mmCIF file of C-alpha atoms in Angstrom:
data_model
loop_
_atom_site.group_PDB
_atom_site.id
_atom_site.type_symbol
_atom_site.label_atom_id
_atom_site.label_comp_id
_atom_site.label_asym_id
_atom_site.label_seq_id
_atom_site.Cartn_x
_atom_site.Cartn_y
_atom_site.Cartn_z
ATOM 1 C CA MET A 787 69.795 136.526 50.075
ATOM 2 C CA MET A 788 73.431 137.361 49.639
ATOM 3 C CA SER A 789 76.369 135.589 48.015
ATOM 4 C CA ALA A 790 78.675 133.421 50.073
ATOM 5 C CA LYS A 791 81.443 135.918 49.605
ATOM 6 C CA LYS A 792 79.413 138.874 50.941
ATOM 7 C CA TYR A 793 78.043 136.672 53.770
ATOM 8 C CA PHE A 794 81.527 135.642 55.062
ATOM 9 C CA ALA A 795 82.721 139.221 54.612
ATOM 10 C CA LEU A 796 79.823 140.376 56.837
ATOM 11 C CA ILE A 797 80.584 137.707 59.456
ATOM 12 C CA ALA A 798 84.266 138.752 59.452
ATOM 13 C CA ALA A 799 83.386 142.366 59.819
ATOM 14 C CA VAL A 800 80.971 141.730 62.694
ATOM 15 C CA THR A 801 83.545 139.488 64.384
ATOM 16 C CA ALA A 802 86.323 142.051 64.073
ATOM 17 C CA VAL A 803 84.218 144.842 65.506
ATOM 18 C CA PHE A 804 83.006 142.782 68.371
ATOM 19 C CA ILE A 805 86.524 141.437 69.243
ATOM 20 C CA ALA A 806 87.804 145.002 69.148
ATOM 21 C CA PHE A 807 85.008 146.014 71.612
ATOM 22 C CA LEU A 808 86.040 143.090 73.862
ATOM 23 C CA TYR A 809 89.679 144.125 73.741
ATOM 24 C CA PHE A 810 89.091 147.808 74.539
ATOM 25 C CA SER A 811 86.276 147.400 77.041
ATOM 26 C CA PRO A 812 88.599 146.941 80.056
ATOM 27 C CA LYS A 813 90.191 150.255 79.168
ATOM 28 C CA LEU A 814 86.834 152.042 78.839
ATOM 29 C CA PHE A 815 84.710 150.585 81.611
ATOM 30 C CA ASN A 816 85.081 149.867 85.289
ATOM 31 C CA SER A 817 85.100 146.339 86.792
ATOM 32 C CA TYR A 818 81.384 146.537 87.760
ATOM 33 C CA THR A 819 80.330 147.387 84.184
ATOM 34 C CA LEU A 820 82.507 144.524 82.867
ATOM 35 C CA ILE A 821 80.728 142.066 85.191
ATOM 36 C CA VAL A 822 77.280 143.323 83.896
ATOM 37 C CA LEU A 823 78.417 143.051 80.307
ATOM 38 C CA GLY A 824 79.793 139.491 80.963
ATOM 39 C CA ASN A 825 76.410 138.544 82.467
ATOM 40 C CA ILE A 826 74.640 139.961 79.442
ATOM 41 C CA TYR A 827 76.884 137.927 77.094
ATOM 42 C CA ILE A 828 75.998 134.725 79.041
ATOM 43 C CA PHE A 829 72.389 135.493 78.896
ATOM 44 C CA ILE A 830 72.568 136.177 75.180
ATOM 45 C CA ILE A 831 73.881 132.585 74.830
ATOM 46 C CA LEU A 832 70.971 131.299 76.888
ATOM 47 C CA ALA A 833 68.383 133.463 75.072
ATOM 48 C CA VAL A 834 69.384 132.717 71.508
ATOM 49 C CA SER A 835 69.535 129.008 72.243
ATOM 50 C CA TYR A 836 66.219 129.086 74.040
ATOM 51 C CA ASN A 837 64.745 131.043 71.212
ATOM 52 C CA LEU A 838 65.786 128.256 68.786
ATOM 53 C CA ILE A 839 63.347 125.699 70.285
ATOM 54 C CA ASN A 840 60.653 128.102 71.495
ATOM 55 C CA GLY A 841 60.616 130.789 68.895
ATOM 56 C CA VAL A 842 62.085 129.242 65.646
ATOM 57 C CA THR A 843 60.679 125.701 66.119
ATOM 58 C CA GLY A 844 57.566 126.898 67.910
ATOM 59 C CA GLN A 845 57.701 124.322 70.751
ATOM 60 C CA PHE A 846 56.450 125.910 74.018
ATOM 61 C CA SER A 847 59.186 124.531 76.142
ATOM 62 C CA LEU A 848 59.888 125.594 79.794
ATOM 63 C CA GLU A 849 63.031 123.622 80.405
ATOM 64 C CA PRO A 850 66.081 125.993 80.257
ATOM 65 C CA ASN A 851 66.692 126.101 83.993
ATOM 66 C CA GLY A 852 67.204 122.301 84.018
ATOM 67 C CA PHE A 853 69.752 122.300 81.209
ATOM 68 C CA VAL A 854 71.536 125.407 82.618
ATOM 69 C CA ALA A 855 71.761 123.565 85.955
ATOM 70 C CA ILE A 856 73.235 120.445 84.320
ATOM 71 C CA GLY A 857 75.849 122.507 82.507
ATOM 72 C CA ALA A 858 76.748 124.436 85.677
ATOM 73 C CA TYR A 859 77.104 121.341 87.856
ATOM 74 C CA VAL A 860 79.025 119.280 85.262
ATOM 75 C CA THR A 861 81.489 122.193 84.858
ATOM 76 C CA ALA A 862 81.900 122.610 88.573
ATOM 77 C CA ILE A 863 82.376 118.851 89.181
ATOM 78 C CA LEU A 864 84.974 118.587 86.387
ATOM 79 C CA MET A 865 86.906 121.701 87.269
ATOM 80 C CA LEU A 866 87.152 121.032 91.066
ATOM 81 C CA SER A 867 90.095 118.937 92.176
ATOM 82 C CA PRO A 868 89.570 115.846 94.299
ATOM 83 C CA GLU A 869 91.179 117.622 97.298
ATOM 84 C CA VAL A 870 88.764 120.505 97.099
ATOM 85 C CA LYS A 871 85.771 118.233 96.677
ATOM 86 C CA GLU A 872 86.741 116.314 99.808
ATOM 87 C CA GLU A 873 86.522 119.633 101.754
ATOM 88 C CA LEU A 874 83.321 120.812 100.029
ATOM 89 C CA TYR A 875 81.166 117.722 100.277
ATOM 90 C CA MET A 876 79.999 117.997 103.882
ATOM 91 C CA LEU A 877 76.506 116.499 103.656
ATOM 92 C CA ALA A 878 77.659 113.184 102.198
ATOM 93 C CA GLU A 879 80.766 111.464 100.924
ATOM 94 C CA PRO A 880 81.011 112.171 97.172
ATOM 95 C CA LEU A 881 80.717 109.127 94.839
ATOM 96 C CA PRO A 882 84.111 107.867 93.745
ATOM 97 C CA LEU A 883 83.440 108.909 90.104
ATOM 98 C CA ILE A 884 82.406 112.369 91.229
ATOM 99 C CA LYS A 885 85.370 112.677 93.590
ATOM 100 C CA ASP A 886 88.115 111.430 91.263
ATOM 101 C CA VAL A 887 87.105 113.075 87.982
ATOM 102 C CA PHE A 888 89.207 116.131 87.300
ATOM 103 C CA LEU A 889 89.473 118.013 83.994
ATOM 104 C CA PRO A 890 91.155 121.428 84.353
ATOM 105 C CA ASN A 891 90.945 122.229 80.605
ATOM 106 C CA PRO A 892 88.124 124.911 80.354
ATOM 107 C CA PHE A 893 87.393 124.222 76.632
ATOM 108 C CA LEU A 894 86.876 120.504 77.060
ATOM 109 C CA THR A 895 84.920 121.082 80.312
ATOM 110 C CA LEU A 896 82.412 123.408 78.563
ATOM 111 C CA LEU A 897 82.197 121.009 75.596
ATOM 112 C CA ILE A 898 81.406 118.062 77.911
ATOM 113 C CA SER A 899 78.863 120.196 79.824
ATOM 114 C CA GLY A 900 77.123 120.929 76.616
ATOM 115 C CA ILE A 901 77.246 117.325 75.379
ATOM 116 C CA VAL A 902 75.778 116.013 78.641
ATOM 117 C CA ALA A 903 72.897 118.530 78.423
ATOM 118 C CA ALA A 904 72.329 117.516 74.793
ATOM 119 C CA LEU A 905 72.267 113.798 75.645
ATOM 120 C CA VAL A 906 69.741 114.464 78.399
ATOM 121 C CA ALA A 907 67.664 116.423 75.852
ATOM 122 C CA LEU A 908 67.824 113.409 73.489
ATOM 123 C CA THR A 909 66.566 111.102 76.215
ATOM 124 C CA LEU A 910 63.710 113.521 77.001
ATOM 125 C CA ALA A 911 62.758 114.102 73.478
ATOM 126 C CA PHE A 912 61.078 110.673 73.106
ATOM 127 C CA PRO A 913 58.476 111.228 75.924
ATOM 128 C CA VAL A 914 58.375 115.002 75.580
ATOM 129 C CA PHE A 915 57.451 115.285 71.908
ATOM 130 C CA ARG A 916 54.573 112.928 72.188
ATOM 131 C CA VAL A 917 52.539 115.970 73.261
ATOM 132 C CA ARG A 918 52.181 119.487 71.903
ATOM 133 C CA GLY A 919 51.312 123.004 73.016
ATOM 134 C CA ASP A 920 50.359 123.555 76.655
ATOM 135 C CA TYR A 921 50.959 119.893 77.451
ATOM 136 C CA LEU A 922 54.538 120.234 76.196
ATOM 137 C CA ALA A 923 55.048 123.228 78.440
ATOM 138 C CA ILE A 924 53.809 121.259 81.525
ATOM 139 C CA VAL A 925 56.078 118.295 80.791
ATOM 140 C CA THR A 926 59.167 120.394 80.249
ATOM 141 C CA LEU A 927 58.325 122.563 83.303
ATOM 142 C CA GLY A 928 58.283 119.345 85.380
ATOM 143 C CA PHE A 929 61.695 118.471 84.049
ATOM 144 C CA GLY A 930 63.130 121.668 85.518
ATOM 145 C CA PHE A 931 61.603 120.830 88.929
ATOM 146 C CA ILE A 932 62.951 117.255 88.817
ATOM 147 C CA ILE A 933 66.475 118.452 88.111
ATOM 148 C CA ARG A 934 66.424 120.851 91.083
ATOM 149 C CA ILE A 935 64.962 118.201 93.403
ATOM 150 C CA PHE A 936 67.488 115.742 92.227
ATOM 151 C CA LEU A 937 70.326 118.125 93.002
ATOM 152 C CA ILE A 938 68.989 118.768 96.485
ATOM 153 C CA ASN A 939 68.296 115.134 97.408
ATOM 154 C CA ASN A 940 71.581 113.650 96.127
ATOM 155 C CA PRO A 941 74.362 115.330 98.156
ATOM 156 C CA GLU A 942 76.820 112.578 97.143
ATOM 157 C CA ILE A 943 76.593 114.053 93.638
ATOM 158 C CA SER A 944 75.831 117.691 93.988
ATOM 159 C CA ASN A 945 76.523 118.440 97.748
ATOM 160 C CA GLY A 946 72.793 118.948 98.134
ATOM 161 C CA SER A 947 71.338 122.327 99.084
ATOM 162 C CA MET A 948 74.815 123.619 100.113
ATOM 163 C CA GLY A 949 75.860 123.652 96.454
ATOM 164 C CA LEU A 950 79.474 124.000 95.269
ATOM 165 C CA ASP A 951 81.896 126.888 95.600
ATOM 166 C CA SER A 952 85.547 127.570 94.918
ATOM 167 C CA ILE A 953 84.849 126.952 91.206
ATOM 168 C CA PRO A 954 87.875 128.091 89.089
ATOM 169 C CA GLY A 955 87.130 131.398 87.439
ATOM 170 C CA PHE A 956 88.424 130.560 83.944
ATOM 171 C CA ALA A 957 85.465 132.468 82.348
ATOM 172 C CA SER A 958 87.053 135.852 81.938
ATOM 173 C CA TYR A 959 85.226 138.757 80.341
ATOM 174 C CA PHE A 960 87.009 138.320 76.975
ATOM 175 C CA TRP A 961 86.453 134.554 76.723
ATOM 176 C CA ILE A 962 82.746 134.912 77.741
ATOM 177 C CA GLY A 963 82.404 137.385 74.925
ATOM 178 C CA ILE A 964 84.105 135.006 72.451
ATOM 179 C CA ALA A 965 81.776 132.172 73.530
ATOM 180 C CA CYS A 966 78.791 134.518 72.982
ATOM 181 C CA LEU A 967 79.951 135.475 69.571
ATOM 182 C CA LEU A 968 80.557 131.797 68.476
ATOM 183 C CA THR A 969 77.098 130.796 69.806
ATOM 184 C CA VAL A 970 75.296 133.532 67.889
ATOM 185 C CA ILE A 971 77.113 132.743 64.692
ATOM 186 C CA LEU A 972 76.525 128.981 65.010
ATOM 187 C CA ILE A 973 72.832 129.261 65.839
ATOM 188 C CA TYR A 974 72.385 131.856 63.164
ATOM 189 C CA ASN A 975 73.730 129.385 60.636
ATOM 190 C CA VAL A 976 71.367 126.677 61.943
ATOM 191 C CA VAL A 977 68.367 128.972 61.747
ATOM 192 C CA TYR A 978 69.079 129.935 58.147
ATOM 193 C CA SER A 979 70.034 126.469 56.903
ATOM 194 C CA LYS A 980 67.704 123.844 55.472
ATOM 195 C CA TYR A 981 67.176 122.548 59.050
ATOM 196 C CA GLY A 982 66.212 126.007 60.124
ATOM 197 C CA ARG A 983 63.615 126.237 57.306
ATOM 198 C CA ALA A 984 62.275 122.855 58.428
ATOM 199 C CA MET A 985 62.093 124.129 62.033
ATOM 200 C CA LYS A 986 60.071 127.134 60.871
ATOM 201 C CA ALA A 987 57.774 124.871 58.870
ATOM 202 C CA VAL A 988 57.106 122.844 62.069
ATOM 203 C CA ARG A 989 56.386 126.053 63.903
ATOM 204 C CA ASP A 990 53.952 127.398 61.266
ATOM 205 C CA ASP A 991 52.012 124.105 60.736
ATOM 206 C CA GLU A 992 53.369 120.854 62.037
ATOM 207 C CA ASP A 993 50.783 118.757 60.298
ATOM 208 C CA ALA A 994 51.423 120.393 56.925
ATOM 209 C CA ALA A 995 55.174 119.980 57.341
ATOM 210 C CA LEU A 996 54.632 116.261 58.139
ATOM 211 C CA ALA A 997 52.435 115.923 55.052
ATOM 212 C CA MET A 998 55.247 117.480 52.941
ATOM 213 C CA GLY A 999 57.754 114.854 54.050
ATOM 214 C CA VAL A 1000 59.437 116.741 56.939
ATOM 215 C CA ASN A 1001 60.456 114.347 59.759
ATOM 216 C CA THR A 1002 58.928 116.555 62.447
ATOM 217 C CA PHE A 1003 60.241 114.435 65.339
ATOM 218 C CA LYS A 1004 63.787 114.478 64.039
ATOM 219 C CA ILE A 1005 63.667 118.312 63.486
ATOM 220 C CA LYS A 1006 62.218 119.013 66.919
ATOM 221 C CA THR A 1007 64.745 116.701 68.546
ATOM 222 C CA LEU A 1008 67.608 118.424 66.686
ATOM 223 C CA ALA A 1009 66.414 121.860 67.788
ATOM 224 C CA PHE A 1010 65.879 120.527 71.373
ATOM 225 C CA MET A 1011 69.399 119.060 71.570
ATOM 226 C CA THR A 1012 71.096 122.123 69.951
ATOM 227 C CA SER A 1013 69.257 124.358 72.384
ATOM 228 C CA ALA A 1014 70.207 122.215 75.350
ATOM 229 C CA PHE A 1015 73.887 122.062 74.235
ATOM 230 C CA PHE A 1016 74.270 125.774 74.293
ATOM 231 C CA GLU A 1017 72.285 126.155 77.490
ATOM 232 C CA GLY A 1018 74.661 123.691 79.111
ATOM 233 C CA VAL A 1019 77.676 125.703 77.869
ATOM 234 C CA GLY A 1020 76.017 128.893 79.218
ATOM 235 C CA GLY A 1021 75.488 127.171 82.561
ATOM 236 C CA GLY A 1022 79.137 126.223 82.681
ATOM 237 C CA LEU A 1023 80.185 129.843 81.962
ATOM 238 C CA LEU A 1024 77.702 131.119 84.606
ATOM 239 C CA ALA A 1025 79.201 128.720 87.206
ATOM 240 C CA SER A 1026 82.707 129.816 86.484
ATOM 241 C CA SER A 1027 81.877 133.526 86.415
ATOM 242 C CA ILE A 1028 80.038 133.404 89.740
ATOM 243 C CA GLY A 1029 82.362 130.938 91.396
ATOM 244 C CA ALA A 1030 79.623 129.234 93.398
ATOM 245 C CA ILE A 1031 76.339 127.433 92.535
ATOM 246 C CA SER A 1032 73.386 125.978 94.402
ATOM 247 C CA PRO A 1033 70.032 124.492 93.300
ATOM 248 C CA ASP A 1034 68.257 127.741 94.296
ATOM 249 C CA GLN A 1035 69.912 129.498 91.375
ATOM 250 C CA PHE A 1036 68.126 127.282 88.913
ATOM 251 C CA THR A 1037 64.466 127.733 89.755
ATOM 252 C CA PHE A 1038 61.670 128.410 87.283
ATOM 253 C CA MET A 1039 62.481 132.179 87.661
ATOM 254 C CA LEU A 1040 65.514 131.616 85.412
ATOM 255 C CA THR A 1041 63.229 130.142 82.698
ATOM 256 C CA PHE A 1042 60.703 132.942 83.247
ATOM 257 C CA GLN A 1043 63.353 135.575 82.823
ATOM 258 C CA LEU A 1044 64.558 134.011 79.546
ATOM 259 C CA LEU A 1045 60.882 133.708 78.360
ATOM 260 C CA ILE A 1046 60.448 137.473 79.062
ATOM 261 C CA ILE A 1047 63.620 138.241 77.052
ATOM 262 C CA ILE A 1048 62.652 136.233 73.894
ATOM 263 C CA VAL A 1049 58.998 137.380 73.980
ATOM 264 C CA LEU A 1050 60.104 141.053 74.406
ATOM 265 C CA GLY A 1051 62.594 140.836 71.533
ATOM 266 C CA GLY A 1052 60.233 138.793 69.328
ATOM 267 C CA LEU A 1053 59.744 135.042 69.116
ATOM 268 C CA GLY A 1054 61.789 133.577 66.273
ATOM 269 C CA SER A 1055 64.100 136.594 65.952
ATOM 270 C CA MET A 1056 67.812 136.107 66.649
ATOM 271 C CA SER A 1057 68.488 139.825 66.867
ATOM 272 C CA GLY A 1058 65.354 140.189 68.939
ATOM 273 C CA ALA A 1059 66.670 137.783 71.517
ATOM 274 C CA ILE A 1060 69.926 139.734 71.661
ATOM 275 C CA LEU A 1061 68.122 143.049 71.914
ATOM 276 C CA GLY A 1062 65.704 141.706 74.587
ATOM 277 C CA THR A 1063 68.643 140.476 76.682
ATOM 278 C CA ILE A 1064 70.385 143.905 76.513
ATOM 279 C CA LEU A 1065 67.170 145.702 77.435
ATOM 280 C CA VAL A 1066 66.091 143.421 80.278
ATOM 281 C CA LEU A 1067 69.478 142.995 81.948
ATOM 282 C CA GLY A 1068 70.832 146.420 81.094
ATOM 283 C CA GLY A 1069 67.553 148.030 82.102
ATOM 284 C CA MET A 1070 67.564 146.276 85.479
ATOM 285 C CA GLU A 1071 70.957 147.548 86.236
ATOM 286 C CA LEU A 1072 70.239 151.127 85.050
ATOM 287 C CA LEU A 1073 67.179 151.213 87.352
ATOM 288 C CA ARG A 1074 69.026 149.692 90.330
ATOM 289 C CA PRO A 1075 69.489 153.106 92.081
ATOM 290 C CA LEU A 1076 65.727 153.278 92.487
ATOM 291 C CA ASP A 1077 66.043 150.614 95.151
ATOM 292 C CA ASP A 1078 68.455 152.720 97.229
ATOM 293 C CA ALA A 1079 66.584 154.758 99.896
ATOM 294 C CA ASN A 1080 69.424 157.349 99.839
ATOM 295 C CA TRP A 1081 68.919 158.048 96.033
ATOM 296 C CA HIS A 1082 66.745 160.919 95.040
ATOM 297 C CA LEU A 1083 65.861 162.951 91.931
ATOM 298 C CA GLY A 1084 64.289 166.116 93.057
ATOM 299 C CA SER A 1085 61.388 165.120 95.251
ATOM 300 C CA ILE A 1086 61.432 161.533 94.105
ATOM 301 C CA HIS A 1087 63.259 159.175 96.545
ATOM 302 C CA GLY A 1088 64.368 155.605 96.058
ATOM 303 C CA ILE A 1089 62.291 152.890 97.684
ATOM 304 C CA PRO A 1090 63.325 149.198 97.987
ATOM 305 C CA GLY A 1091 61.366 147.317 95.246
ATOM 306 C CA LEU A 1092 60.654 150.442 93.180
ATOM 307 C CA ARG A 1093 62.961 149.170 90.458
ATOM 308 C CA MET A 1094 60.801 146.156 89.764
ATOM 309 C CA VAL A 1095 57.648 148.271 89.787
ATOM 310 C CA ILE A 1096 59.073 150.710 87.153
ATOM 311 C CA PHE A 1097 60.597 147.877 85.127
ATOM 312 C CA SER A 1098 57.366 145.969 85.066
ATOM 313 C CA LEU A 1099 55.403 148.992 83.972
ATOM 314 C CA LEU A 1100 57.906 149.651 81.143
ATOM 315 C CA LEU A 1101 57.577 146.001 79.985
ATOM 316 C CA LEU A 1102 53.777 146.342 80.045
ATOM 317 C CA LEU A 1103 53.829 149.480 77.907
ATOM 318 C CA ILE A 1104 56.232 147.899 75.442
ATOM 319 C CA MET A 1105 54.103 144.779 75.032
ATOM 320 C CA LEU A 1106 50.888 146.858 74.674
ATOM 321 C CA PHE A 1107 52.327 148.708 71.693
ATOM 322 C CA ALA A 1108 54.447 145.803 70.286
ATOM 323 C CA ARG A 1109 52.385 142.704 70.839
ATOM 324 C CA ARG A 1110 54.631 140.468 68.781
ATOM 325 C CA GLY A 1111 57.741 141.776 70.490
ATOM 326 C CA LEU A 1112 60.006 144.582 69.409
ATOM 327 C CA LEU A 1113 61.100 142.823 66.189
ATOM 328 C CA GLY A 1114 58.374 140.262 65.731
ATOM 329 C CA ASP A 1115 59.770 137.226 63.846
ATOM 330 C CA LYS A 1116 62.066 139.349 61.657
ATOM 331 C CA GLU A 1117 65.709 140.329 62.040
ATOM 332 C CA ILE A 1118 66.706 143.914 62.589
ATOM 333 C CA TRP A 1119 68.324 144.140 59.119
ATOM 334 C CA ASP A 1120 64.974 143.095 57.558
ATOM 335 C CA TYR A 1121 63.525 146.463 58.701
ATOM 336 C CA PHE A 1122 66.362 148.348 57.045
ATOM 337 C CA LYS A 1123 65.705 146.457 53.792
ATOM 338 C CA LEU A 1124 62.006 147.273 54.032
ATOM 339 C CA LYS A 1125 62.728 150.905 54.720
ATOM 340 C CA LYS A 1126 65.176 151.037 51.814
ATOM 341 C CA ASN A 1127 62.548 149.565 49.499
ATOM 342 C CA GLY A 1128 59.950 152.094 50.666
ATOM 343 C CA VAL A 1129 57.836 149.585 52.517
ATOM 344 C CA LYS A 1130 56.348 150.722 55.835
#
């Protein structure tokens, strides 16, 4: 534990360093690298928020793709002008509310996207948290499928399987980075608050936490809504950065990718989720040349699909030697403290 003065000094130092990196990145990297970094920032938002419900609170939830889709579509609908919507909606005439709503303010749009996702999470919490464990995973998995089917079968709301494009690209590299920084700081403060301690108590032994007076339903719902809010914001940023969305982008594979990230980094570890995001997304980009048939290194030539084979083998080796993830349930600075104190 550190004093409040030291804590705020540390937060200020990390913020200053990261903002400096954001400012100088366009001068140091090419446009492709900046796109990759921006994508990493968005997935850090999604990973740390997903880790809050799955790792910190210990609720095996498989719902992120649904909330990301909600955030992406709410952002797209709010940011597109009525004239553009009239041209885009080809499968059915958009509902009057969908067609006429227009909010070109990016900050308010992302805020509303997060709030809508959080309200949906609140509605789901009542049936979802009546079950635990594998049953909870099945229920939340079904929610992701329902959202996708809803988007496909209601073209008057979402333009169906054609999706939406021409989404304003307000999510620049710098502002995506700022959103990532704010998300990490806010969720970190939640994790290490009294609510965060209650979430960890629910994870470790829900029945014991209930016996000690913890309102487990309230804590799980709070974690679920907080996670959904930031997943909705991440979905809005994703929609703006890509410029086009469709239901096929929000399949279970998105949830599976986030699950790999937080398990690789260590369930319950904030810094583990960040490290896992960097390794998974950065590693996939570094290995991309392996898919190019024209690439070669000595006698080794690239083969389409070889990247996924090598990446899967690397993940397998990491998980064999680090079964609780790279950082377990600890933060990266905890290891420095242990090393300083002579604990192996």
